[in-house]
Short mmCIF file of C-alpha atoms in Angstrom, two decimals:
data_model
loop_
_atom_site.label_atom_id
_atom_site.label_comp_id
_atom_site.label_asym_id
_atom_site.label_seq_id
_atom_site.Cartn_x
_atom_site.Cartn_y
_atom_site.Cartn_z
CA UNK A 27 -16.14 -1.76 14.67
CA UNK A 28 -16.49 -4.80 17.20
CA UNK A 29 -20.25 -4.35 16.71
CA UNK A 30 -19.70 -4.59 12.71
CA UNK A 31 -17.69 -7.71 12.64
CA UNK A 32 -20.21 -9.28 15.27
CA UNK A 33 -23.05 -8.97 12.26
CA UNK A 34 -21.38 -10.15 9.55
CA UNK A 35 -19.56 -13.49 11.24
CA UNK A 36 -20.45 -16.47 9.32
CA UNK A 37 -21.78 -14.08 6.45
CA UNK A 38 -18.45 -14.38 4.46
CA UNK A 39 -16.18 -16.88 2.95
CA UNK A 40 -13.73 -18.74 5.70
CA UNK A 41 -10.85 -18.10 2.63
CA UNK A 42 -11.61 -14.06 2.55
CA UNK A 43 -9.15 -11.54 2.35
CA UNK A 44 -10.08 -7.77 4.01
CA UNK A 45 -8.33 -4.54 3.65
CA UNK A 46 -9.22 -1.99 6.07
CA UNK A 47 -8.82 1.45 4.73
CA UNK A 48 -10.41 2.98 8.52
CA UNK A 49 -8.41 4.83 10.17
CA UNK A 50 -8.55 5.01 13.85
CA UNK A 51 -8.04 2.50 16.76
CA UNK A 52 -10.05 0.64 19.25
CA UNK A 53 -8.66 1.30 23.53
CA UNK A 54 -9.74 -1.50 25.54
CA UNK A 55 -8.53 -2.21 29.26
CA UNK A 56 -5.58 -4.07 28.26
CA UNK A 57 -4.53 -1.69 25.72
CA UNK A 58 -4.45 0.01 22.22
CA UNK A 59 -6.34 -2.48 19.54
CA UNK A 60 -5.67 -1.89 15.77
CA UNK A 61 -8.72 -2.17 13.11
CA UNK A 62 -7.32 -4.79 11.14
CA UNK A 63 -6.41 -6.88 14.71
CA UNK A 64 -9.73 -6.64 15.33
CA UNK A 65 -11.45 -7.72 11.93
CA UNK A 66 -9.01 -10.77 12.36
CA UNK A 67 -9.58 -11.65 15.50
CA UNK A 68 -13.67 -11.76 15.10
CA UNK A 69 -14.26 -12.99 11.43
CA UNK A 70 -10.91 -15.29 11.48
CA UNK A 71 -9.35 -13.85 8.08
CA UNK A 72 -6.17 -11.57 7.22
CA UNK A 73 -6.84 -8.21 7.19
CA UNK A 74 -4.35 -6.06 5.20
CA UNK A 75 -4.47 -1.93 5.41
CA UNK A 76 -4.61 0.75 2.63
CA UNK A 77 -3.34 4.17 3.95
CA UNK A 78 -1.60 7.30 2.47
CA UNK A 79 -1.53 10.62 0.83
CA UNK A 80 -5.44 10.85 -1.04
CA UNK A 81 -6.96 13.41 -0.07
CA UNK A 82 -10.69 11.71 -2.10
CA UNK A 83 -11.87 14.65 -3.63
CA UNK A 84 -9.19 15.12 -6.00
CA UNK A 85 -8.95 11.28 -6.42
CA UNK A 86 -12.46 11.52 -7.87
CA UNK A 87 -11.46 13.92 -10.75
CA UNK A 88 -8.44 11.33 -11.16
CA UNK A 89 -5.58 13.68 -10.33
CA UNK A 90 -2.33 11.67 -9.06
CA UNK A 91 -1.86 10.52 -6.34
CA UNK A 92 -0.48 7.63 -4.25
CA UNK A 93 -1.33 5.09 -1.34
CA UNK A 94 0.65 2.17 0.77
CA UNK A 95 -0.88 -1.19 1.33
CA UNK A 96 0.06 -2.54 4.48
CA UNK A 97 0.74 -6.53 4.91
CA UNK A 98 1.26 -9.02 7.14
CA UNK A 99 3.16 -11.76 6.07
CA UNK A 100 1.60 -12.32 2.16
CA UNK A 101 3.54 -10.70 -0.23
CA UNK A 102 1.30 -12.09 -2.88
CA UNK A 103 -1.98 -11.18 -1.52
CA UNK A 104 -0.43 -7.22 -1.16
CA UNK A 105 0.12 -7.72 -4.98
CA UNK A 106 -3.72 -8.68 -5.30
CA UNK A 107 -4.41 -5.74 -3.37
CA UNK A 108 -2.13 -3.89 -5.34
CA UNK A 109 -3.17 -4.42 -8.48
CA UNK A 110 -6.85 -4.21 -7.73
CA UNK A 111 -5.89 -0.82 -6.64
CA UNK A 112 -3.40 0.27 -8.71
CA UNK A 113 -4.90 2.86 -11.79
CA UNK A 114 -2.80 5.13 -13.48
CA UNK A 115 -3.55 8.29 -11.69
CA UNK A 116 -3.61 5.89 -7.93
CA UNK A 117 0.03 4.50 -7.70
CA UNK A 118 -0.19 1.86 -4.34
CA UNK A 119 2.45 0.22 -3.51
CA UNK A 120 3.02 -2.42 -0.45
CA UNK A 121 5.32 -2.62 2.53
CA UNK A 122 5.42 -5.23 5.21
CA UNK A 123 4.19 -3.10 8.20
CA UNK A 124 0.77 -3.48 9.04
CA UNK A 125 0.65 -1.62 12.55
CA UNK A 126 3.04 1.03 10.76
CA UNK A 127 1.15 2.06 7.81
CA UNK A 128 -2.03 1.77 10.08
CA UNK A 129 -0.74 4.19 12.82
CA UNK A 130 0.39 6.25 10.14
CA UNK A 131 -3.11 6.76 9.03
CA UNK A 132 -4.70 7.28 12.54
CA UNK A 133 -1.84 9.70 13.97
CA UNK A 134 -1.52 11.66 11.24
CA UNK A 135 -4.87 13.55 11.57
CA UNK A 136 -3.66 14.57 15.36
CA UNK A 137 -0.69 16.26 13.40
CA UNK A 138 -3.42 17.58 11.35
CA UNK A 139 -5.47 19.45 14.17
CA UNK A 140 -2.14 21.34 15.51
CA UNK A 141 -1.45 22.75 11.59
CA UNK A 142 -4.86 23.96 12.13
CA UNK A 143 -4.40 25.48 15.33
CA UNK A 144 -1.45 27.04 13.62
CA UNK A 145 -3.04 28.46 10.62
CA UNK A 146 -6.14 29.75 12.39
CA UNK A 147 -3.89 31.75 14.57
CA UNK A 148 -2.14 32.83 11.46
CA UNK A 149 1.55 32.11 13.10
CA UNK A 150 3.22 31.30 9.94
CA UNK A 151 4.85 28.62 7.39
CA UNK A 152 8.00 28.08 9.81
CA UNK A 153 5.74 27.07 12.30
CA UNK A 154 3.60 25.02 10.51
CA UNK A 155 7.18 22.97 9.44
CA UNK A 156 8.01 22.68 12.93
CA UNK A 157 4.82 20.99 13.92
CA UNK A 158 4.81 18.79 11.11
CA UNK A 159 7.98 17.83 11.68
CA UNK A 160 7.42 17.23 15.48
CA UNK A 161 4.56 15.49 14.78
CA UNK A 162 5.87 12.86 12.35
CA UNK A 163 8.72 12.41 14.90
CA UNK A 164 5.71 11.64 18.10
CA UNK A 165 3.92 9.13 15.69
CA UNK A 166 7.26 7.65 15.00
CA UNK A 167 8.07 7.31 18.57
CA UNK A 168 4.08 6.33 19.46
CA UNK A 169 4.08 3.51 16.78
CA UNK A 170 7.57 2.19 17.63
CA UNK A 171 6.42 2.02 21.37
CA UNK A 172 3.34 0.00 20.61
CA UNK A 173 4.69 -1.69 18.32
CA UNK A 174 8.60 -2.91 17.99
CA UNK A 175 7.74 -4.39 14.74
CA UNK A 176 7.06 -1.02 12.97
CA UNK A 177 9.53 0.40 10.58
CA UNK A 178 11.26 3.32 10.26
CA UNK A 179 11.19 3.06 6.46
CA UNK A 180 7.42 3.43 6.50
CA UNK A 181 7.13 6.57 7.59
CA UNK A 182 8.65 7.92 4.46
CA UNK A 183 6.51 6.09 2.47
CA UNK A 184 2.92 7.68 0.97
CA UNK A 185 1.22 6.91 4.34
CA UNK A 186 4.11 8.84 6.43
CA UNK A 187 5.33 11.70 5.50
CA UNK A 188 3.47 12.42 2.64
CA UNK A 189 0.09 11.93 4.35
CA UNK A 190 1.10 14.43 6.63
CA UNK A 191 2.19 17.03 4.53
CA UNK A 192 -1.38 16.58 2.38
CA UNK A 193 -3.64 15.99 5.19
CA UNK A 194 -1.78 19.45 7.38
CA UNK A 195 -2.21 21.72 4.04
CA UNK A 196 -6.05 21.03 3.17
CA UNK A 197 -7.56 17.88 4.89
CA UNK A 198 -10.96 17.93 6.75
CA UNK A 199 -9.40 17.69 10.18
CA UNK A 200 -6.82 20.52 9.34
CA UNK A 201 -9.71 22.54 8.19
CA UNK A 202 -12.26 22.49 11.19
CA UNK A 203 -8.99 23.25 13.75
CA UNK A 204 -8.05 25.91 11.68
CA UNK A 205 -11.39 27.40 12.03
CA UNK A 206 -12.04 26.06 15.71
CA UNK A 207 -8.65 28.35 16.30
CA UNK A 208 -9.46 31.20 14.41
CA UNK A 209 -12.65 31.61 16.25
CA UNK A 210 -10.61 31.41 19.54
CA UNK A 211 -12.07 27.86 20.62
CA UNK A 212 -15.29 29.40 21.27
CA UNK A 213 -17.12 26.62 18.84
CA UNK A 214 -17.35 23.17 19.01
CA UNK A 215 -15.89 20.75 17.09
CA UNK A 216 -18.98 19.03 16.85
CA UNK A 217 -20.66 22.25 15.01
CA UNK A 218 -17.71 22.96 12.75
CA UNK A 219 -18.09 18.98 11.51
CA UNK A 220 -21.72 19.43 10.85
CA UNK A 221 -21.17 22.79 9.06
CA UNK A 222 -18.10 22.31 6.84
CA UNK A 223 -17.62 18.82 6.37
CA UNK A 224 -21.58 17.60 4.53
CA UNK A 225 -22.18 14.62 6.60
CA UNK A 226 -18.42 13.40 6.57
CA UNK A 227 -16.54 12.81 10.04
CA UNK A 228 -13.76 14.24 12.46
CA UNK A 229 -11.49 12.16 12.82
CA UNK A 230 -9.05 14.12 14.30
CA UNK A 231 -10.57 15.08 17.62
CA UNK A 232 -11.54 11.50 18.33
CA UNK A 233 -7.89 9.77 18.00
CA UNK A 234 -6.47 12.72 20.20
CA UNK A 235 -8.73 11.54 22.73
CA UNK A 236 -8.12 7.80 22.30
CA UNK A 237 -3.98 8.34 22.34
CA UNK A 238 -4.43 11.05 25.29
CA UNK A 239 -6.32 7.68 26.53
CA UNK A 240 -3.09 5.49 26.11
CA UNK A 241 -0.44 7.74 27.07
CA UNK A 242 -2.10 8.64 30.31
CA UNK A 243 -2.65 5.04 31.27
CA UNK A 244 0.77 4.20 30.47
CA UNK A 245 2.64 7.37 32.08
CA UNK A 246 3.73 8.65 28.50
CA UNK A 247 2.22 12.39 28.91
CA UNK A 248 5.45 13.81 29.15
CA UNK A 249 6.65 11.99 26.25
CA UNK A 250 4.87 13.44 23.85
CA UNK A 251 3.97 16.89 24.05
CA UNK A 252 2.38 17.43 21.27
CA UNK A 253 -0.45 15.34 21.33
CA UNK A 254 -1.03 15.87 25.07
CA UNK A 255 -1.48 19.41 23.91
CA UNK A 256 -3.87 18.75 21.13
CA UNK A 257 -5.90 16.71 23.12
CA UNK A 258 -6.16 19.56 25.97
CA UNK A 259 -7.08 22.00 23.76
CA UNK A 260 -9.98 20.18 21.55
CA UNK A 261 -11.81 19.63 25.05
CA UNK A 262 -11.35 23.27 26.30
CA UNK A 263 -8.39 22.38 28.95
CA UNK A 264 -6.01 24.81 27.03
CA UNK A 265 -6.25 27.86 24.39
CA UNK A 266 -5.86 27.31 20.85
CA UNK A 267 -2.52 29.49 21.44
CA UNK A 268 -0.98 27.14 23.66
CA UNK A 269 -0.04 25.30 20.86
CA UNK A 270 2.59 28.09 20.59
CA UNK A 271 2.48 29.50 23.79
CA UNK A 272 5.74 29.01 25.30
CA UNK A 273 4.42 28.95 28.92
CA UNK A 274 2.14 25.65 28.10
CA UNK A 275 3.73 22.55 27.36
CA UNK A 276 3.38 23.63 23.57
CA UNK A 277 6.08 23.98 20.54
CA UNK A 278 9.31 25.46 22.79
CA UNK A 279 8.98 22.77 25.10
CA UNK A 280 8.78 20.17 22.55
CA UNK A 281 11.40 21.09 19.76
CA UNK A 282 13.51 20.45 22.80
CA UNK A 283 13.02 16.79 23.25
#
C-alpha cells in the first residue's frame, strides 16, 4: 500500500477526500499501521473507511444489503460518503470509529477461516456459534487494545457482527478453510485461492499471519486463543482439528476465558 501512495503523491488534489474500502493492515517495527493511517500520512488527506456485511456478488444483482462508513472527525464528509453510497438495495450508514470499523473488516476474515475449519470437519451449527461468538469477542478485545478509541457500539453495527455472521456462512475466506479442512490440511492455501476464488484474493490467511505478528511481539499469545490457533494451523503448525481439539489450545480452552 506504502508503494501505492508513493506513486500517486502530488498526482491528486491537496483538498481530496479517500475512503479506503481494503481491508487488512500494514506491521512495521513500531507496531500495527491501519490503511487509512497510512494513505494519510503519505498523500496528506483524510481517509475515511467503508466496511460491513456485502458479500459483492449478491450486491451486483442488487439484493439488500448494508455497509458502515467509518470517520474521523467530519460528520459531514461521512454524509458525502454516505450519500454517494447510499442506493436503495446498499443502506451505509456512518459511525465515528475509524480504527473500529477498519479492524472490523480485517479481523473478521480470521473468524472466517476457523468457521471453515469447522464446517470442513463437519462439527456442527453449535460449534460454528461458539466460534463466531469467540471470535467477535477476540476482535473486540484486539481492537480495544490497539486502539482505546474504538467503540463497543461498532461492533454491532453492519461491519461487526453482521460481517461476521455473512462472511463465516459463505465468504471466500470461509470457503477455501472449509475445503483446506475437509481435505485434512493436506493443500495449500495458495492452491485452493487459485482454484476456487478466479483471480480474487485470501485474505484470511494473510491477516492471521500479520496479528499472530503483533500478538507475539507484544506477549498477547495467550490472550487470544483463537487466532493464535488459526494462524498455527494455516502454516501447518497444528491440524485443522485442533480448532476443536480439546488438547490444543483450541475452542475448550478458549470459551473459558
Amino acid at each position: 500500500m506504502e508503494d501505492i501512495c508513493k506513486r500517486i503523491v502530488g498526482k491528486i488534489r491537496e483538498d481530496a477526500e479517500a475512503i479506503s474500502l481494503i481491508k487488512g493492515m500494514e506491521v512495521k517495527r513500531e507496531g500495527p499501521c491501519m490503511i487509512s493511517s497510512l494513505i494519510t500520512e503519505h498523500l496528506g488527506i483524510n481517509s475515511c473507511v467503508l466496511m460491513g456485511a456485502n458479500i459483492a456478488n449478491e450486491i451486483a444483482v442488487e439484493k439488500f444489503s448494508e455497509a458502515t462508513v467509518g470517520y474521523r472527525d467530519n460528520r459531514e464528509i461521512a454524509e458525502k460518503w454516505v450519500r454517494l453510497f447510499n442506493t436503495s438495495y446498499f443502506m451505509v450508514s456512518a459511525v465515528q470509529d475509524v480504527e473500529g470499523v477498519e479492524l472490523c473488516g480485517t479481523l473478521k476474515n480470521i473468524v472466517a477461516i476457523a468457521a471453515g475449519f469447522v464446517d470442513g470437519l463437519e462439527m456442527g451449527n453449535n460449534t460454528k456459534a461458539a466460534i463466531m461468538r469467540i471470535g467477535l469477542r477476540e476482535m473486540m478485545a484486539f481492537s480495544k487494545l490497539l486502539f482505546s478509541s474504538v467503540k463497543d457500539s461498532t461492533f454491532f453495527e453492519s461491519c461487526g457482527v453482521a460481517d461476521v455472521i455473512t462472511t463465516c456462512l459463505g465468504g471466500r475466506n470461509w470457503k477455501c478453510a472449509e475445503a483446506f479442512a475437509r481435505n485434512g490440511g493436506k493443500r495449500s492455501f495458495d492452491e485452493l485461492e487459485a482454484e476456487m476464488l478466479q483471480g480474487q484474493k485470501l485474505q484470511g490467511v494473510s491477516t492471521a499471519k500479520e496479528v499472530y505478528e503483533v500478538l507475539s511481539h507484544r506477549g498477547w499469545l495467550e490472550l487470544f486463543p483463537l487466532f493464535t490457533t488459526v494462524h498455527e494451523i494455516c502454516i501447518g503448525s497444528l491440524p485443522p482439528t485442533a480448532i476443536v481439539d480439546s488438547g490444543k489450545p483450541t475452542i475448550q480452552r478458549i470459551c473459558s476465558l
